CSV table of C-alpha atoms in Angstrom, one decimal:
chain,number,residue,atom,x,y,z
W,645,MET,CA,124.9,161.7,130.0
W,646,SER,CA,124.5,163.0,126.5
W,647,GLY,CA,124.0,161.2,123.2
W,648,LEU,CA,127.7,161.8,122.4
W,649,HIS,CA,128.7,159.6,125.3
W,650,ASP,CA,126.2,157.0,124.3
W,651,GLU,CA,127.9,156.9,120.9
W,652,LEU,CA,131.1,155.7,122.5
W,653,SER,CA,129.7,152.2,122.9
W,654,ALA,CA,128.3,152.3,119.4
W,655,LEU,CA,131.7,153.2,118.1
W,656,LEU,CA,133.2,150.2,119.8
W,657,ASP,CA,130.4,148.0,118.5
W,658,ASP,CA,130.8,149.3,114.9
W,659,GLU,CA,127.2,150.5,115.0
W,660,LEU,CA,127.8,154.1,113.9
W,661,ASP,CA,127.2,155.4,110.4
W,662,ASP,CA,130.1,157.1,108.6
W,663,GLY,CA,129.0,160.6,109.5
W,664,GLU,CA,128.6,159.8,113.2
W,665,ARG,CA,131.9,158.0,113.3
W,666,THR,CA,133.8,160.9,111.7
W,667,GLU,CA,132.2,163.4,114.0
W,668,LEU,CA,132.9,161.4,117.1
W,669,GLU,CA,136.5,160.6,116.1
W,670,GLY,CA,137.0,164.3,115.7
W,671,ARG,CA,135.7,165.0,119.2
W,672,LEU,CA,137.8,162.2,120.6
W,673,ALA,CA,141.0,163.8,119.2
W,674,GLU,CA,140.2,167.0,121.0
W,675,ASP,CA,138.7,165.8,124.2
W,676,ALA,CA,141.0,163.7,126.5
W,677,GLY,CA,138.3,163.1,129.0
W,678,LEU,CA,136.1,161.6,126.3
W,679,ALA,CA,139.0,159.5,125.0
W,680,ALA,CA,139.6,158.2,128.5
W,681,GLU,CA,135.9,157.2,128.8
W,682,LEU,CA,136.2,155.4,125.5
W,683,THR,CA,139.2,153.4,126.9
W,684,ARG,CA,137.3,152.5,130.1
W,685,THR,CA,134.2,151.5,128.1
W,686,ALA,CA,136.4,149.3,125.9
W,687,GLU,CA,137.8,147.6,129.0
W,688,ILE,CA,134.5,146.7,130.5
W,689,ARG,CA,133.2,145.6,127.1
W,690,SER,CA,136.1,143.4,126.7
W,691,ALA,CA,135.7,142.0,130.3
W,692,LEU,CA,132.0,141.2,129.6
W,693,ARG,CA,132.8,139.5,126.3
W,694,ASP,CA,135.5,137.4,128.0
W,695,LEU,CA,133.0,136.1,130.6
W,696,PRO,CA,132.9,132.3,130.3
W,697,GLU,CA,129.8,130.5,129.3
W,698,VAL,CA,128.1,129.2,132.4
W,699,ASP,CA,127.7,125.5,132.9
W,700,PRO,CA,124.6,124.5,134.7
W,701,PRO,CA,125.0,122.7,138.0
W,702,VAL,CA,125.2,119.0,137.6
W,703,GLY,CA,121.8,117.5,136.8
W,704,ALA,CA,120.0,120.9,136.5
W,705,LEU,CA,119.0,120.6,132.9
W,706,GLU,CA,118.0,117.0,133.4
W,707,GLU,CA,115.6,118.1,136.2
W,708,VAL,CA,114.1,120.7,133.9
W,709,VAL,CA,113.6,118.2,131.1
W,710,ASN,CA,112.0,115.7,133.5
W,711,ALA,CA,109.7,118.4,134.8
W,712,ILE,CA,108.5,119.3,131.3
W,713,ARG,CA,108.1,115.6,130.4
W,714,ALA,CA,105.9,115.3,133.5
W,715,ILE,CA,103.8,118.2,132.5
W,716,GLU,CA,103.5,116.8,128.9
W,717,HIS,CA,102.5,113.4,130.4
W,718,GLY,CA,99.8,115.0,132.6
W,719,GLN,CA,98.5,117.0,129.7
W,720,ARG,CA,98.2,113.9,127.5
W,721,ARG,CA,96.3,112.1,130.2
W,722,ARG,CA,94.0,115.0,130.6
W,723,ARG,CA,93.3,115.2,126.8
W,724,ARG,CA,92.6,111.4,126.7
W,725,ARG,CA,90.1,111.8,129.6
W,726,ARG,CA,88.5,114.7,127.8
W,727,LEU,CA,88.0,112.7,124.6
W,728,VAL,CA,86.6,109.7,126.4
W,729,GLY,CA,84.2,111.7,128.5
W,730,SER,CA,83.3,114.3,125.9
W,731,GLY,CA,79.9,112.9,124.9
W,732,ALA,CA,78.4,112.6,128.4
W,733,ALA,CA,80.3,115.7,129.5
W,734,MET,CA,78.6,118.0,127.0
W,735,THR,CA,75.3,117.7,128.7
W,736,ALA,CA,76.7,117.7,132.1
W,737,VAL,CA,78.8,120.8,131.5
W,738,ALA,CA,75.8,122.7,130.3
W,739,LEU,CA,73.9,121.8,133.4
W,740,LEU,CA,76.9,122.6,135.6
W,741,VAL,CA,77.3,126.0,134.0
W,742,VAL,CA,73.7,126.8,134.8
W,743,ALA,CA,74.0,125.4,138.3
W,744,ALA,CA,77.2,127.3,138.9
W,745,GLN,CA,75.7,130.6,137.9
W,746,VAL,CA,72.9,130.0,140.5
W,747,THR,CA,74.6,128.3,143.4
W,748,VAL,CA,78.4,128.7,143.2
W,749,PRO,CA,80.3,132.0,143.7
W,750,ALA,CA,82.2,132.8,140.6
W,751,ALA,CA,85.7,132.4,142.1
W,752,ALA,CA,85.0,129.0,143.7
W,753,VAL,CA,86.5,126.1,141.7
W,754,THR,CA,86.8,122.4,142.2
W,755,PRO,CA,90.6,121.6,142.0
W,756,ASP,CA,91.5,119.4,139.1
W,757,LEU,CA,92.6,116.5,141.2
W,758,GLU,CA,92.9,114.1,138.3
W,759,THR,CA,95.5,116.3,136.6
W,760,ALA,CA,97.3,116.8,139.9
W,761,VAL,CA,97.5,113.1,140.3
W,762,GLY,CA,98.5,112.6,136.7
W,763,LEU,CA,101.4,115.0,137.1
W,764,HIS,CA,102.3,113.4,140.4
W,765,GLU,CA,102.4,110.0,138.8
W,766,ALA,CA,104.2,111.2,135.7
W,767,MET,CA,106.9,112.8,137.8
W,768,ASN,CA,107.1,109.5,139.7
W,769,GLU,CA,107.6,107.7,136.4
W,770,VAL,CA,110.2,110.0,134.9
W,771,ASP,CA,112.1,110.1,138.1
W,772,ALA,CA,111.7,106.4,139.0
W,773,GLY,CA,114.2,105.5,141.6
W,774,GLY,CA,115.3,109.1,141.9
W,775,GLY,CA,116.4,110.4,145.2
W,776,ALA,CA,115.6,113.7,146.9
W,777,GLY,CA,117.0,115.7,144.0
W,778,LEU,CA,113.6,116.6,142.6
W,779,ARG,CA,113.0,120.3,142.5
W,780,SER,CA,110.0,122.5,142.4
W,781,THR,CA,108.6,123.3,139.1
W,782,HIS,CA,105.9,125.6,137.9
W,783,PHE,CA,103.5,126.0,135.0
W,784,VAL,CA,102.7,129.3,133.4
W,785,ASP,CA,99.1,129.8,132.7
W,786,GLY,CA,98.4,133.3,131.5
W,787,ASP,CA,99.3,135.7,134.2
W,788,ASP,CA,98.9,133.1,136.9
W,789,ARG,CA,101.5,130.6,137.7
W,790,VAL,CA,100.4,127.3,139.1
W,791,HIS,CA,103.1,125.9,141.3
W,792,ARG,CA,103.9,122.3,141.4
W,793,GLY,CA,106.3,121.2,144.0
W,794,PHE,CA,107.9,117.8,144.3
W,795,GLY,CA,109.8,116.2,147.0
W,796,ARG,CA,110.4,112.8,148.5
W,797,SER,CA,109.5,111.3,151.8
W,798,ASP,CA,111.3,108.0,152.6
W,799,GLY,CA,111.7,107.4,148.9
W,800,ARG,CA,108.0,108.2,148.2
W,801,LEU,CA,107.0,111.2,146.1
W,802,VAL,CA,104.9,113.9,147.6
W,803,SER,CA,103.6,116.7,145.2
W,804,VAL,CA,102.2,120.0,146.2
W,805,PHE,CA,100.2,122.4,144.0
W,806,SER,CA,98.9,125.8,144.8
W,807,GLU,CA,97.0,128.5,143.0
W,808,PRO,CA,95.0,131.5,144.0
W,809,GLY,CA,91.2,130.8,144.4
W,810,ARG,CA,88.5,129.4,146.5
W,811,VAL,CA,87.4,125.8,146.7
W,812,ASP,CA,84.0,124.6,145.5
W,813,TRP,CA,83.9,121.9,148.2
W,814,ASP,CA,80.7,120.3,146.9
W,815,GLY,CA,82.5,119.2,143.7
W,816,LEU,CA,85.1,117.1,145.5
W,817,GLY,CA,83.1,114.0,145.9
W,818,GLY,CA,83.6,111.3,148.6
W,819,GLY,CA,86.2,111.8,151.2
W,820,SER,CA,86.6,112.9,154.8
W,821,TRP,CA,86.9,116.3,156.4
W,822,SER,CA,89.7,117.4,158.6
W,823,GLU,CA,91.6,120.6,159.5
W,824,VAL,CA,95.1,121.6,158.6
W,825,ALA,CA,96.8,124.8,159.8
W,826,GLY,CA,93.5,126.0,161.1
W,827,ALA,CA,91.8,125.6,157.8
W,828,LYS,CA,89.2,123.2,156.5
W,829,ALA,CA,90.7,120.2,154.6
W,830,TRP,CA,89.3,117.5,152.4
W,831,VAL,CA,91.1,114.2,152.5
W,832,GLY,CA,90.4,111.5,149.9
W,833,THR,CA,91.7,109.1,147.3
W,834,VAL,CA,91.9,110.0,143.6
W,835,GLU,CA,92.8,107.2,141.2
W,836,GLY,CA,94.6,105.4,144.0
W,837,ALA,CA,96.6,108.3,145.2
W,838,GLY,CA,96.0,110.0,148.5
W,839,ALA,CA,95.0,113.7,148.1
W,840,VAL,CA,94.5,116.6,150.5
W,841,VAL,CA,92.8,119.8,149.5
W,842,VAL,CA,93.0,122.9,151.7
W,843,GLU,CA,91.9,126.5,151.2
W,844,ARG,CA,93.8,129.0,153.2
W,845,GLN,CA,94.2,132.7,152.8
W,846,GLY,CA,92.6,132.7,149.4
W,847,VAL,CA,94.9,130.0,148.1
W,848,ILE,CA,94.0,126.5,147.1
W,849,VAL,CA,96.6,123.9,148.2
W,850,VAL,CA,96.5,120.4,146.9
W,851,VAL,CA,98.9,117.8,148.3
W,852,VAL,CA,99.1,114.4,146.5
W,853,GLY,CA,100.5,111.2,147.8
W,854,ALA,CA,100.3,112.3,151.4
W,855,ASN,CA,96.9,111.6,153.0
W,856,ASP,CA,98.5,109.6,155.7
W,857,LEU,CA,100.4,112.8,156.7
W,858,ILE,CA,97.1,114.6,157.5
W,859,ASP,CA,97.8,114.7,161.3
W,860,ASP,CA,101.5,115.2,160.9
W,861,PRO,CA,102.8,118.7,161.7
W,862,THR,CA,104.6,118.5,158.4
W,863,MET,CA,101.3,118.7,156.6
W,864,ALA,CA,100.4,121.9,158.5
W,865,SER,CA,103.8,123.3,157.6
W,866,LEU,CA,103.3,122.5,153.9
W,867,VAL,CA,100.0,124.1,153.8
W,868,GLU,CA,101.1,127.2,155.7
W,869,GLN,CA,104.0,127.7,153.4
W,870,ALA,CA,102.0,127.1,150.2
W,871,SER,CA,99.3,129.5,151.2
W,872,ALA,CA,101.8,132.1,152.5
W,873,SER,CA,103.3,132.2,149.1
W,874,GLY,CA,99.9,133.5,147.8
W,875,GLY,CA,99.9,130.8,145.2
W,876,ALA,CA,101.8,133.3,143.2
W,877,GLN,CA,105.4,133.9,142.2
W,878,ASP,CA,107.4,133.2,145.2
W,879,GLN,CA,109.3,129.9,144.6
W,880,THR,CA,111.1,130.0,147.9
W,881,TRP,CA,109.3,127.4,149.8
W,882,LEU,CA,109.0,125.2,146.8
W,883,ASP,CA,112.7,125.4,146.2
W,884,ARG,CA,113.2,124.3,149.7
W,885,PHE,CA,110.7,121.6,149.4
W,886,GLY,CA,112.5,120.2,146.4
W,887,GLU,CA,115.6,119.9,148.5
W,888,PHE,CA,113.8,118.5,151.5
W,889,VAL,CA,114.2,115.0,152.6
W,890,GLY,CA,112.4,113.1,155.3
W,891,ILE,CA,108.9,114.6,155.2
W,892,GLY,CA,106.8,112.9,157.8
L,1150,MET,CA,128.5,132.7,122.9
L,1151,GLY,CA,127.6,134.6,119.8
L,1152,ASP,CA,124.2,134.8,118.2
L,1153,SER,CA,125.1,132.5,115.4
L,1154,ASP,CA,127.5,130.2,117.2
L,1155,GLY,CA,126.5,126.7,117.3
L,1156,SER,CA,123.0,127.2,116.0
L,1157,SER,CA,123.6,124.5,113.4
L,1158,ASP,CA,120.3,125.0,111.7
L,1159,THR,CA,119.8,122.1,109.3
L,1160,GLY,CA,116.5,123.3,107.9
L,1161,GLU,CA,114.6,120.8,110.1
L,1162,VAL,CA,112.6,121.9,113.1
L,1163,PRO,CA,114.1,120.3,116.2
L,1164,SER,CA,112.0,118.9,119.1
L,1165,TRP,CA,112.1,120.8,122.4
L,1166,GLU,CA,114.1,117.9,123.8
L,1167,GLU,CA,116.7,118.4,121.0
L,1168,VAL,CA,116.8,122.1,121.8
L,1169,ALA,CA,117.4,121.2,125.5
L,1170,ARG,CA,120.1,118.8,124.6
L,1171,ASP,CA,121.9,120.9,122.0
L,1172,HIS,CA,121.3,124.4,123.3
L,1173,GLY,CA,120.6,123.9,127.0
L,1174,ARG,CA,124.0,125.1,128.0
L,1175,PHE,CA,123.6,128.3,125.9
L,1176,LEU,CA,120.1,128.9,127.4
L,1177,TYR,CA,121.3,128.3,130.9
L,1178,SER,CA,124.3,130.6,130.4
L,1179,VAL,CA,122.1,133.5,129.1
L,1180,ALA,CA,119.5,132.8,131.8
L,1181,TYR,CA,122.2,132.9,134.5
L,1182,ARG,CA,123.7,136.1,133.3
L,1183,LEU,CA,120.2,137.6,133.2
L,1184,THR,CA,119.0,136.4,136.6
L,1185,GLY,CA,122.3,136.2,138.5
L,1186,LYS,CA,121.1,133.2,140.4
L,1187,HIS,CA,121.4,129.5,139.6
L,1188,GLU,CA,117.9,128.7,141.0
L,1189,GLU,CA,116.3,131.5,139.0
L,1190,ALA,CA,118.3,130.5,135.9
L,1191,GLN,CA,116.9,127.0,136.2
L,1192,ASP,CA,113.4,128.3,136.5
L,1193,LEU,CA,113.9,130.6,133.5
L,1194,VAL,CA,115.3,127.8,131.4
L,1195,GLN,CA,112.2,125.7,132.3
L,1196,ASP,CA,109.9,128.5,131.3
L,1197,VAL,CA,111.9,129.0,128.0
L,1198,LEU,CA,111.7,125.3,127.1
L,1199,LEU,CA,107.9,125.3,127.8
L,1200,ARG,CA,107.6,128.3,125.4
L,1201,VAL,CA,109.9,126.6,122.9
L,1202,ARG,CA,107.7,123.5,123.1
L,1203,ARG,CA,104.6,125.6,122.4
L,1204,GLY,CA,106.2,127.7,119.7
L,1205,LEU,CA,108.0,125.0,117.7
L,1206,PRO,CA,105.1,124.3,115.4
L,1207,GLY,CA,105.3,127.9,114.1
L,1208,TYR,CA,109.1,128.1,114.1
L,1209,ARG,CA,110.6,128.5,110.6
L,1210,PRO,CA,114.2,127.2,110.5
L,1211,GLY,CA,116.7,130.0,110.5
L,1212,ASN,CA,118.7,131.6,113.3
L,1213,LEU,CA,117.7,129.2,116.1
L,1214,ARG,CA,119.9,130.8,118.8
L,1215,GLY,CA,118.4,134.2,117.8
L,1216,TRP,CA,114.9,132.8,118.3
L,1217,LEU,CA,116.0,131.2,121.6
L,1218,SER,CA,117.5,134.4,122.9
L,1219,ARG,CA,114.3,136.3,122.0
L,1220,ILE,CA,112.2,133.8,123.9
L,1221,THR,CA,114.7,133.9,126.9
L,1222,THR,CA,114.6,137.7,127.1
L,1223,ASN,CA,110.8,137.8,126.7
L,1224,ALA,CA,110.4,135.2,129.5
L,1225,PHE,CA,112.8,137.1,131.7
L,1226,LEU,CA,111.0,140.4,131.1
L,1227,ASP,CA,107.6,138.7,131.7
L,1228,ASP,CA,109.0,137.4,135.0
L,1229,VAL,CA,110.3,140.9,136.0
L,1230,ARG,CA,106.9,142.5,135.2
L,1231,ARG,CA,105.0,139.8,137.0
L,1232,LYS,CA,107.2,140.4,140.1
L,1233,GLN,CA,106.6,144.1,139.8
L,1234,ARG,CA,102.8,143.6,139.6
L,1235,ARG,CA,102.7,141.0,142.4
L,1236,PRO,CA,105.6,141.5,144.8
L,1237,THR,CA,106.3,138.7,147.1
L,1238,THR,CA,108.0,138.4,150.4
L,1239,ALA,CA,110.6,135.7,150.9
L,1240,LEU,CA,109.7,133.3,153.7
L,1241,PRO,CA,111.8,133.3,156.8
L,1242,ASP,CA,114.3,130.5,157.0
L,1243,ASP,CA,113.0,127.5,158.7
L,1244,PRO,CA,115.9,125.2,159.7
L,1245,ASP,CA,113.5,122.2,159.9
L,1246,TRP,CA,112.8,122.7,156.2
L,1247,VAL,CA,116.2,123.2,154.8
L,1248,LEU,CA,118.8,120.7,154.1
L,1249,PRO,CA,122.5,121.7,154.2
L,1250,PRO,CA,123.4,122.6,150.7
L,1251,SER,CA,125.4,120.2,148.7
L,1252,LEU,CA,129.1,121.2,148.9
L,1253,ALA,CA,129.8,119.9,145.5
L,1254,ALA,CA,127.0,121.9,144.0
L,1255,ASP,CA,128.2,125.1,145.8
L,1256,GLU,CA,131.8,124.6,144.7
L,1257,GLU,CA,130.6,124.0,141.1
L,1258,SER,CA,128.5,127.2,141.2
L,1259,ALA,CA,131.4,129.2,142.6
L,1260,ARG,CA,133.6,128.0,139.8
L,1261,GLN,CA,131.1,128.8,137.2
L,1262,SER,CA,130.3,132.3,138.4
L,1263,LEU,CA,133.8,133.6,138.0
L,1264,PRO,CA,134.7,136.4,137.7
L,1265,ASP,CA,132.3,137.0,140.6
L,1266,ASP,CA,132.7,140.8,140.8
L,1267,LEU,CA,131.6,141.4,137.2
L,1268,GLN,CA,128.7,138.9,137.6
L,1269,ALA,CA,127.7,140.6,140.8
L,1270,ALA,CA,127.9,144.0,139.2
L,1271,LEU,CA,125.8,142.8,136.3
L,1272,ALA,CA,123.2,141.5,138.7
L,1273,GLN,CA,122.9,145.0,140.2
L,1274,LEU,CA,121.9,146.6,136.9
L,1275,PRO,CA,118.3,147.4,136.4
L,1276,ALA,CA,116.7,144.6,134.3
L,1277,GLU,CA,116.1,146.8,131.2
L,1278,PHE,CA,119.8,147.7,131.1
L,1279,ARG,CA,121.0,144.1,132.0
L,1280,ILE,CA,119.1,142.6,129.1
L,1281,VAL,CA,120.7,144.9,126.6
L,1282,VAL,CA,124.2,144.3,128.0
L,1283,VAL,CA,123.7,140.6,128.0
L,1284,LEU,CA,122.4,140.5,124.5
L,1285,ALA,CA,125.1,142.7,123.1
L,1286,ASP,CA,128.2,141.5,125.0
L,1287,LEU,CA,127.3,137.9,125.9
L,1288,VAL,CA,125.0,136.7,123.1
L,1289,GLY,CA,126.6,138.9,120.5
L,1290,SER,CA,123.5,140.4,119.1
L,1291,SER,CA,123.5,143.5,116.9
L,1292,TYR,CA,121.7,146.7,117.9
L,1293,ASP,CA,119.0,146.0,115.3
L,1294,GLU,CA,118.5,142.4,116.7
L,1295,ILE,CA,118.3,143.7,120.3
L,1296,ALA,CA,115.8,146.4,119.3
L,1297,ASP,CA,113.7,143.8,117.6
L,1298,ARG,CA,113.9,141.3,120.5
L,1299,VAL,CA,113.3,143.7,123.3
L,1300,GLY,CA,110.8,145.9,121.4
L,1301,ILE,CA,112.6,149.2,121.8
L,1302,PRO,CA,114.1,151.7,119.3
L,1303,VAL,CA,117.7,151.3,118.2
L,1304,GLY,CA,118.5,154.6,119.8
L,1305,THR,CA,117.3,153.3,123.2
L,1306,VAL,CA,119.5,150.2,122.7
L,1307,ARG,CA,122.5,152.4,122.1
L,1308,SER,CA,121.7,154.5,125.2
L,1309,ARG,CA,120.9,151.6,127.5
L,1310,LEU,CA,124.0,149.7,126.5
L,1311,HIS,CA,126.4,152.5,127.1
L,1312,ARG,CA,124.8,153.5,130.4
L,1313,GLY,CA,124.8,149.8,131.4
L,1314,ARG,CA,128.5,149.5,130.7
L,1315,ALA,CA,129.1,152.8,132.4
L,1316,ARG,CA,127.2,151.6,135.5
L,1317,LEU,CA,129.3,148.4,135.6
L,1318,ARG,CA,132.4,150.5,135.3
L,1319,GLU,CA,131.4,152.6,138.3
L,1320,VAL,CA,130.5,149.6,140.4
L,1321,LEU,CA,133.8,147.8,139.7
L,1322,SER,CA,136.0,150.9,140.2
């Protein structure tokens, strides 16, 4: 398709300069095919412009706002902790960096369970008394997207987080060891919330509020689906999870 | 849904929650036209509001809807690029994991997606064409504004817009 044809839309949109307009109008007077194309383009342009504004499904925007409030809440908690612990942490971090270089493979990380629990609790607060309508949400962090999935089991919130990586198991502290979906799992309590950490297929999966589900097939299903998503873009299982009722 | 409609800039910088309240429908509508799916539109709006929240301290009051549509298209393009870099496979349906969809929500969606054939045709356009068509015909942006927001020359805007409209014509005919 030539530039001349491209100018048809520009003519309709009043985006041609005087010279271009005069030249194109001359061609249109001589070329019935071009004039017909202008008419057809005008029709589709008009149809597009007549499309109605789309109303979001009921509650959709409220869910988005609640999810962002939960993220904000979690970030505030995290900042407060950083401030409180900054003095002692400075020395500890320096030691940890040296130790990590010597003993921990570069890709291994200790999942930030406190933030996960903070987000979990924040979501619980902003959706206090909410039903099963919570949806998955996510948080963009550079090129990686950390997934946060929320759902309810018998009125109790369960949150799932996943991201690519390997677990530094030594950093998890007191807890017990188990197995989920054929993978090693850490089960423990963080600030009063039950937490499960699993590494499967190069993906770290953290489930908060669900340590009593450790032997339930639902937990294996959660972990399988979270790790199958690669901790990456696919929202499918999280979207389902947000709609899911009756976990466990 | 023009670029300047309803922007109601008062010279004050709104909070992200005010943006969500006052412009959420606009954001959702643009997001839905770009993604073609309600779930993805909701994700995109969430991404946009997170970016708005981060960007508000540097926002200078002016054309708020123009700023929002720039963020929306950037977020959409980032998402498209991310999917291209890291393609994912949809998981098979697991009936144990899926609740029957809410009838009310489905009916609502069906009403809102009319006329379906044009929306479906729009969803089939390659993303780079769809963005230009949505910005021109649904947001009401000028070619200069589109070129600035998408980061392409005005001549490319002109070309993509006409070809996008032509493709829609073909699909609908």
